[in-house]
Amino acid sequence: MNLFFTPKDAKAGDVIPFFNEETKVFDNFYLKHWNPGTAKEEDKLRWHRITTRDHRAFRETPVNICGGTGCVVRSGGMYHMFYCTFEDKPQAQWIRHAVSRDLTDWKEILEDRFGPDGVIYRMTDWRDPFVFWNQEEGKWWMLAAARENRPTERNGCVALCVSDDLSKWEYEKPLYSPGIYPAANECADLFRMGEWYYLVYSNYCDGFGTYYRMSKSPRGPWIRPKEDTFDGRAFYAGKTVSDGGRRYIYGWNPTRGEDPWKFDPSRNYGKDYACWNWGGTVIVHKLVQHEDGTLGVCPADSVADAFGPGRKTCWKSLGGNWRQDGDTITCRSDDGYASVLCGKLPRQGVVRAKMKYEGSPARFGMALQVDERFDKGYYLMFEPGYQRIEFRSGMRMYESGGQMFPYGVEMERPMKLEPGREYGLELYIEDTIGLLYVDRDVALGFRMYNERDKNLGWFVLDGGIEIWDVEIAGE
């Protein structure tokens, strides 16, 4: 069984999570995006149902709905689906309503179709409806990806409509309109944990990711936490679901290589150089709520329990003064770079380790898929000076990398780093996917295409590092 869900001959786009209270299973849906060259390549944005109990084993069933992201709710003995469709010439986006008794065969209620009002909301964007019963106000609420009528193009917002019957909707002012984004805030979600309400949305302008805001009221005001994302660039369209006890967020880690925006270099340097596709593999994080109300993420239980104890490592120093004492290895390298290898990485598996640093290193961390020369590979660099984890891929190891990637940072994740503090690492690998969790609280996902079947390594620059309890499990 795989760690993460990737549909055969296709990519998984936006997930519409739904916990079925009748059957006590997750009856999720997703947008299936067929790969180029497949027989169904043109059959895009069709909903498929994926039923699961553990977020790893999925049973897939096509449904008769073509359209974009939405939601499913149950009311009056029926399942109600809200989704969106798109038209050109002229451009228009519509929210639609369908009903079903079995979650597979859906009948659209044509007269319930509606678009933006043109007064509060511009006519260009109206998609990704999210509907829920607001107990406090005794009404159904619908959030939607929209653009507010403003004098500036930074008008992306989360629209709000209310209803008594799931059929006729009244427009209200935006639930959240920060005046930041020149594009609609997509895939909105709202839920409560304890005394806090959380508004989740995704955006691809002025950043790229899934964000969240906090409030003591479902109407705001909305607080932006210091670290307001759940993962990095390779996690998008995150939406949440609860089974009544735990809450999970579903997003997708994109593949590379189809050049959808025509940005790829004319010469083929491998997929590590290619731009991201739309859709890929479903990633599920379990949410962690901190004492101050802020959120973190950890692995779903089925992923965390997928592998037993791993094999111990054999260390091979490639530079620097590394010292081994039992299962612990240390290095102090105050005036340069030190590196060490410690075993081959699996195609599917997990690396577990504990780590701490001393002094003020410029960077330290894990090297993935590196050869015996510690050359091309992928690097998870902990950088105390920037208080972040940076992912750097093998493209940086080519002389021509600077010509094609003239930016300083490839992918990064904010994280508080302190000398002397112990950090617990879990790195899950499945084929090209890498997903790092630190202290079961911070996540960073990525892809590794060009380099495979090579080694795990560690490194430190201008400081000290201690590593222990390293295990590599899987095959």
PDB file of N, CA and C in Angstrom, residues 222-276:
ATOM      1  N   TRP A 222     -10.093  38.653  11.675  1.00  0.00           N
ATOM      2  CA  TRP A 222      -9.225  37.510  11.442  1.00  0.00           C
ATOM      3  C   TRP A 222      -7.781  37.872  11.723  1.00  0.00           C
ATOM      4  N   ILE A 223      -7.157  37.072  12.587  1.00  0.00           N
ATOM      5  CA  ILE A 223      -5.771  37.285  12.998  1.00  0.00           C
ATOM      6  C   ILE A 223      -4.866  36.460  12.088  1.00  0.00           C
ATOM      7  N   ARG A 224      -3.803  37.088  11.617  1.00  0.00           N
ATOM      8  CA  ARG A 224      -2.798  36.362  10.854  1.00  0.00           C
ATOM      9  C   ARG A 224      -1.710  35.879  11.811  1.00  0.00           C
ATOM     10  N   PRO A 225      -1.578  34.550  12.005  1.00  0.00           N
ATOM     11  CA  PRO A 225      -0.511  34.053  12.884  1.00  0.00           C
ATOM     12  C   PRO A 225       0.864  34.292  12.255  1.00  0.00           C
ATOM     13  N   LYS A 226       1.882  34.234  13.091  1.00  0.00           N
ATOM     14  CA  LYS A 226       3.235  34.496  12.596  1.00  0.00           C
ATOM     15  C   LYS A 226       3.607  33.537  11.476  1.00  0.00           C
ATOM     16  N   GLU A 227       3.322  32.264  11.655  1.00  0.00           N
ATOM     17  CA  GLU A 227       3.526  31.263  10.607  1.00  0.00           C
ATOM     18  C   GLU A 227       2.151  30.791  10.174  1.00  0.00           C
ATOM     19  N   ASP A 228       1.727  31.229   9.000  1.00  0.00           N
ATOM     20  CA  ASP A 228       0.318  31.108   8.615  1.00  0.00           C
ATOM     21  C   ASP A 228       0.062  30.070   7.526  1.00  0.00           C
ATOM     22  N   THR A 229       1.007  29.149   7.316  1.00  0.00           N
ATOM     23  CA  THR A 229       0.831  28.099   6.328  1.00  0.00           C
ATOM     24  C   THR A 229       0.997  26.737   6.989  1.00  0.00           C
ATOM     25  N   PHE A 230       0.625  25.681   6.260  1.00  0.00           N
ATOM     26  CA  PHE A 230       0.696  24.319   6.774  1.00  0.00           C
ATOM     27  C   PHE A 230       1.869  23.532   6.195  1.00  0.00           C
ATOM     28  N   ASP A 231       2.414  23.996   5.094  1.00  0.00           N
ATOM     29  CA  ASP A 231       3.446  23.277   4.353  1.00  0.00           C
ATOM     30  C   ASP A 231       4.076  24.327   3.443  1.00  0.00           C
ATOM     31  N   GLY A 232       4.887  23.884   2.479  1.00  0.00           N
ATOM     32  CA  GLY A 232       5.562  24.807   1.589  1.00  0.00           C
ATOM     33  C   GLY A 232       4.887  24.946   0.230  1.00  0.00           C
ATOM     34  N   ARG A 233       5.689  25.324  -0.780  1.00  0.00           N
ATOM     35  CA  ARG A 233       5.199  25.552  -2.134  1.00  0.00           C
ATOM     36  C   ARG A 233       4.545  24.316  -2.733  1.00  0.00           C
ATOM     37  N   ALA A 234       4.987  23.141  -2.334  1.00  0.00           N
ATOM     38  CA  ALA A 234       4.486  21.902  -2.920  1.00  0.00           C
ATOM     39  C   ALA A 234       3.310  21.331  -2.128  1.00  0.00           C
ATOM     40  N   PHE A 235       2.421  22.207  -1.678  1.00  0.00           N
ATOM     41  CA  PHE A 235       1.178  21.799  -1.020  1.00  0.00           C
ATOM     42  C   PHE A 235       0.151  22.868  -1.312  1.00  0.00           C
ATOM     43  N   TYR A 236      -0.923  22.487  -1.993  1.00  0.00           N
ATOM     44  CA  TYR A 236      -1.888  23.504  -2.427  1.00  0.00           C
ATOM     45  C   TYR A 236      -3.314  22.975  -2.287  1.00  0.00           C
ATOM     46  N   ALA A 237      -4.261  23.942  -2.248  1.00  0.00           N
ATOM     47  CA  ALA A 237      -5.704  23.674  -2.215  1.00  0.00           C
ATOM     48  C   ALA A 237      -6.095  22.861  -0.986  1.00  0.00           C
ATOM     49  N   GLY A 238      -5.438  23.128   0.145  1.00  0.00           N
ATOM     50  CA  GLY A 238      -5.730  22.376   1.354  1.00  0.00           C
ATOM     51  C   GLY A 238      -7.127  22.654   1.884  1.00  0.00           C
ATOM     52  N   LYS A 239      -7.880  21.585   2.174  1.00  0.00           N
ATOM     53  CA  LYS A 239      -9.198  21.675   2.796  1.00  0.00           C
ATOM     54  C   LYS A 239      -9.262  20.638   3.911  1.00  0.00           C
ATOM     55  N   THR A 240     -10.018  20.940   4.965  1.00  0.00           N
ATOM     56  CA  THR A 240      -9.985  20.121   6.162  1.00  0.00           C
ATOM     57  C   THR A 240     -11.250  19.294   6.336  1.00  0.00           C
ATOM     58  N   VAL A 241     -11.120  18.264   7.190  1.00  0.00           N
ATOM     59  CA  VAL A 241     -12.243  17.404   7.539  1.00  0.00           C
ATOM     60  C   VAL A 241     -11.986  16.833   8.928  1.00  0.00           C
ATOM     61  N   SER A 242     -13.050  16.620   9.685  1.00  0.00           N
ATOM     62  CA  SER A 242     -12.934  16.043  11.027  1.00  0.00           C
ATOM     63  C   SER A 242     -13.817  14.806  11.131  1.00  0.00           C
ATOM     64  N   ASP A 243     -13.328  13.808  11.870  1.00  0.00           N
ATOM     65  CA  ASP A 243     -14.130  12.621  12.156  1.00  0.00           C
ATOM     66  C   ASP A 243     -14.823  12.734  13.504  1.00  0.00           C
ATOM     67  N   GLY A 244     -14.841  13.936  14.056  1.00  0.00           N
ATOM     68  CA  GLY A 244     -15.436  14.171  15.361  1.00  0.00           C
ATOM     69  C   GLY A 244     -14.424  14.235  16.476  1.00  0.00           C
ATOM     70  N   GLY A 245     -13.204  13.770  16.204  1.00  0.00           N
ATOM     71  CA  GLY A 245     -12.141  13.823  17.204  1.00  0.00           C
ATOM     72  C   GLY A 245     -10.881  14.464  16.685  1.00  0.00           C
ATOM     73  N   ARG A 246     -10.447  14.026  15.500  1.00  0.00           N
ATOM     74  CA  ARG A 246      -9.236  14.560  14.879  1.00  0.00           C
ATOM     75  C   ARG A 246      -9.604  15.308  13.603  1.00  0.00           C
ATOM     76  N   ARG A 247      -8.779  16.267  13.256  1.00  0.00           N
ATOM     77  CA  ARG A 247      -9.020  17.019  12.019  1.00  0.00           C
ATOM     78  C   ARG A 247      -7.794  16.884  11.118  1.00  0.00           C
ATOM     79  N   TYR A 248      -8.070  16.682   9.827  1.00  0.00           N
ATOM     80  CA  TYR A 248      -7.040  16.475   8.815  1.00  0.00           C
ATOM     81  C   TYR A 248      -7.172  17.537   7.737  1.00  0.00           C
ATOM     82  N   ILE A 249      -6.051  17.835   7.092  1.00  0.00           N
ATOM     83  CA  ILE A 249      -6.074  18.735   5.951  1.00  0.00           C
ATOM     84  C   ILE A 249      -5.528  17.996   4.737  1.00  0.00           C
ATOM     85  N   TYR A 250      -6.312  18.005   3.656  1.00  0.00           N
ATOM     86  CA  TYR A 250      -5.964  17.364   2.395  1.00  0.00           C
ATOM     87  C   TYR A 250      -5.510  18.425   1.396  1.00  0.00           C
ATOM     88  N   GLY A 251      -4.341  18.224   0.808  1.00  0.00           N
ATOM     89  CA  GLY A 251      -3.865  19.075  -0.281  1.00  0.00           C
ATOM     90  C   GLY A 251      -3.155  18.221  -1.306  1.00  0.00           C
ATOM     91  N   TRP A 252      -2.568  18.864  -2.331  1.00  0.00           N
ATOM     92  CA  TRP A 252      -1.818  18.080  -3.319  1.00  0.00           C
ATOM     93  C   TRP A 252      -0.398  18.594  -3.497  1.00  0.00           C
ATOM     94  N   ASN A 253       0.496  17.603  -3.632  1.00  0.00           N
ATOM     95  CA  ASN A 253       1.893  17.864  -3.968  1.00  0.00           C
ATOM     96  C   ASN A 253       2.015  17.752  -5.479  1.00  0.00           C
ATOM     97  N   PRO A 254       2.336  18.843  -6.183  1.00  0.00           N
ATOM     98  CA  PRO A 254       2.307  18.816  -7.647  1.00  0.00           C
ATOM     99  C   PRO A 254       3.460  18.035  -8.255  1.00  0.00           C
ATOM    100  N   THR A 255       3.190  17.461  -9.411  1.00  0.00           N
ATOM    101  CA  THR A 255       4.248  16.860 -10.221  1.00  0.00           C
ATOM    102  C   THR A 255       4.905  17.951 -11.061  1.00  0.00           C
ATOM    103  N   ARG A 256       5.891  17.550 -11.844  1.00  0.00           N
ATOM    104  CA  ARG A 256       6.580  18.481 -12.742  1.00  0.00           C
ATOM    105  C   ARG A 256       6.654  17.867 -14.145  1.00  0.00           C
ATOM    106  N   GLY A 257       6.911  18.722 -15.143  1.00  0.00           N
ATOM    107  CA  GLY A 257       7.327  18.204 -16.433  1.00  0.00           C
ATOM    108  C   GLY A 257       6.389  18.386 -17.595  1.00  0.00           C
ATOM    109  N   GLU A 258       5.196  18.935 -17.396  1.00  0.00           N
ATOM    110  CA  GLU A 258       4.280  19.129 -18.521  1.00  0.00           C
ATOM    111  C   GLU A 258       4.347  20.531 -19.106  1.00  0.00           C
ATOM    112  N   ASP A 259       5.098  21.413 -18.460  1.00  0.00           N
ATOM    113  CA  ASP A 259       5.318  22.779 -18.942  1.00  0.00           C
ATOM    114  C   ASP A 259       4.009  23.506 -19.242  1.00  0.00           C
ATOM    115  N   PRO A 260       3.080  23.552 -18.300  1.00  0.00           N
ATOM    116  CA  PRO A 260       1.778  24.172 -18.577  1.00  0.00           C
ATOM    117  C   PRO A 260       1.850  25.667 -18.830  1.00  0.00           C
ATOM    118  N   TRP A 261       2.882  26.335 -18.312  1.00  0.00           N
ATOM    119  CA  TRP A 261       2.999  27.782 -18.502  1.00  0.00           C
ATOM    120  C   TRP A 261       4.136  28.163 -19.455  1.00  0.00           C
ATOM    121  N   LYS A 262       4.735  27.158 -20.112  1.00  0.00           N
ATOM    122  CA  LYS A 262       5.773  27.391 -21.119  1.00  0.00           C
ATOM    123  C   LYS A 262       6.967  28.133 -20.536  1.00  0.00           C
ATOM    124  N   PHE A 263       7.377  27.726 -19.339  1.00  0.00           N
ATOM    125  CA  PHE A 263       8.519  28.336 -18.682  1.00  0.00           C
ATOM    126  C   PHE A 263       9.755  27.447 -18.705  1.00  0.00           C
ATOM    127  N   ASP A 264       9.609  26.186 -19.097  1.00  0.00           N
ATOM    128  CA  ASP A 264      10.728  25.258 -19.007  1.00  0.00           C
ATOM    129  C   ASP A 264      11.844  25.631 -19.978  1.00  0.00           C
ATOM    130  N   PRO A 265      13.109  25.328 -19.628  1.00  0.00           N
ATOM    131  CA  PRO A 265      14.225  25.616 -20.541  1.00  0.00           C
ATOM    132  C   PRO A 265      14.106  24.787 -21.813  1.00  0.00           C
ATOM    133  N   SER A 266      14.656  25.307 -22.904  1.00  0.00           N
ATOM    134  CA  SER A 266      14.567  24.601 -24.185  1.00  0.00           C
ATOM    135  C   SER A 266      15.345  23.296 -24.162  1.00  0.00           C
ATOM    136  N   ARG A 267      16.409  23.253 -23.407  1.00  0.00           N
ATOM    137  CA  ARG A 267      17.162  22.018 -23.244  1.00  0.00           C
ATOM    138  C   ARG A 267      16.608  21.228 -22.066  1.00  0.00           C
ATOM    139  N   ASN A 268      16.520  19.906 -22.220  1.00  0.00           N
ATOM    140  CA  ASN A 268      15.961  19.066 -21.170  1.00  0.00           C
ATOM    141  C   ASN A 268      17.041  18.717 -20.144  1.00  0.00           C
ATOM    142  N   TYR A 269      16.934  19.313 -18.966  1.00  0.00           N
ATOM    143  CA  TYR A 269      17.857  19.021 -17.873  1.00  0.00           C
ATOM    144  C   TYR A 269      17.236  18.057 -16.858  1.00  0.00           C
ATOM    145  N   GLY A 270      16.088  17.489 -17.161  1.00  0.00           N
ATOM    146  CA  GLY A 270      15.386  16.633 -16.216  1.00  0.00           C
ATOM    147  C   GLY A 270      14.279  17.391 -15.519  1.00  0.00           C
ATOM    148  N   LYS A 271      13.391  16.646 -14.882  1.00  0.00           N
ATOM    149  CA  LYS A 271      12.191  17.258 -14.307  1.00  0.00           C
ATOM    150  C   LYS A 271      12.487  18.173 -13.126  1.00  0.00           C
ATOM    151  N   ASP A 272      13.643  18.022 -12.496  1.00  0.00           N
ATOM    152  CA  ASP A 272      13.966  18.953 -11.411  1.00  0.00           C
ATOM    153  C   ASP A 272      14.021  20.400 -11.893  1.00  0.00           C
ATOM    154  N   TYR A 273      14.226  20.580 -13.186  1.00  0.00           N
ATOM    155  CA  TYR A 273      14.308  21.921 -13.758  1.00  0.00           C
ATOM    156  C   TYR A 273      12.965  22.416 -14.269  1.00  0.00           C
ATOM    157  N   ALA A 274      11.965  21.537 -14.343  1.00  0.00           N
ATOM    158  CA  ALA A 274      10.688  21.883 -14.951  1.00  0.00           C
ATOM    159  C   ALA A 274       9.783  22.606 -13.959  1.00  0.00           C
ATOM    160  N   CYS A 275       8.849  23.387 -14.488  1.00  0.00           N
ATOM    161  CA  CYS A 275       7.910  24.077 -13.612  1.00  0.00           C
ATOM    162  C   CYS A 275       6.850  23.101 -13.119  1.00  0.00           C
ATOM    163  N   TRP A 276       6.134  23.515 -12.099  1.00  0.00           N
ATOM    164  CA  TRP A 276       5.147  22.659 -11.457  1.00  0.00           C
ATOM    165  C   TRP A 276       3.919  22.479 -12.345  1.00  0.00           C
TER     166      TRP A 276
END
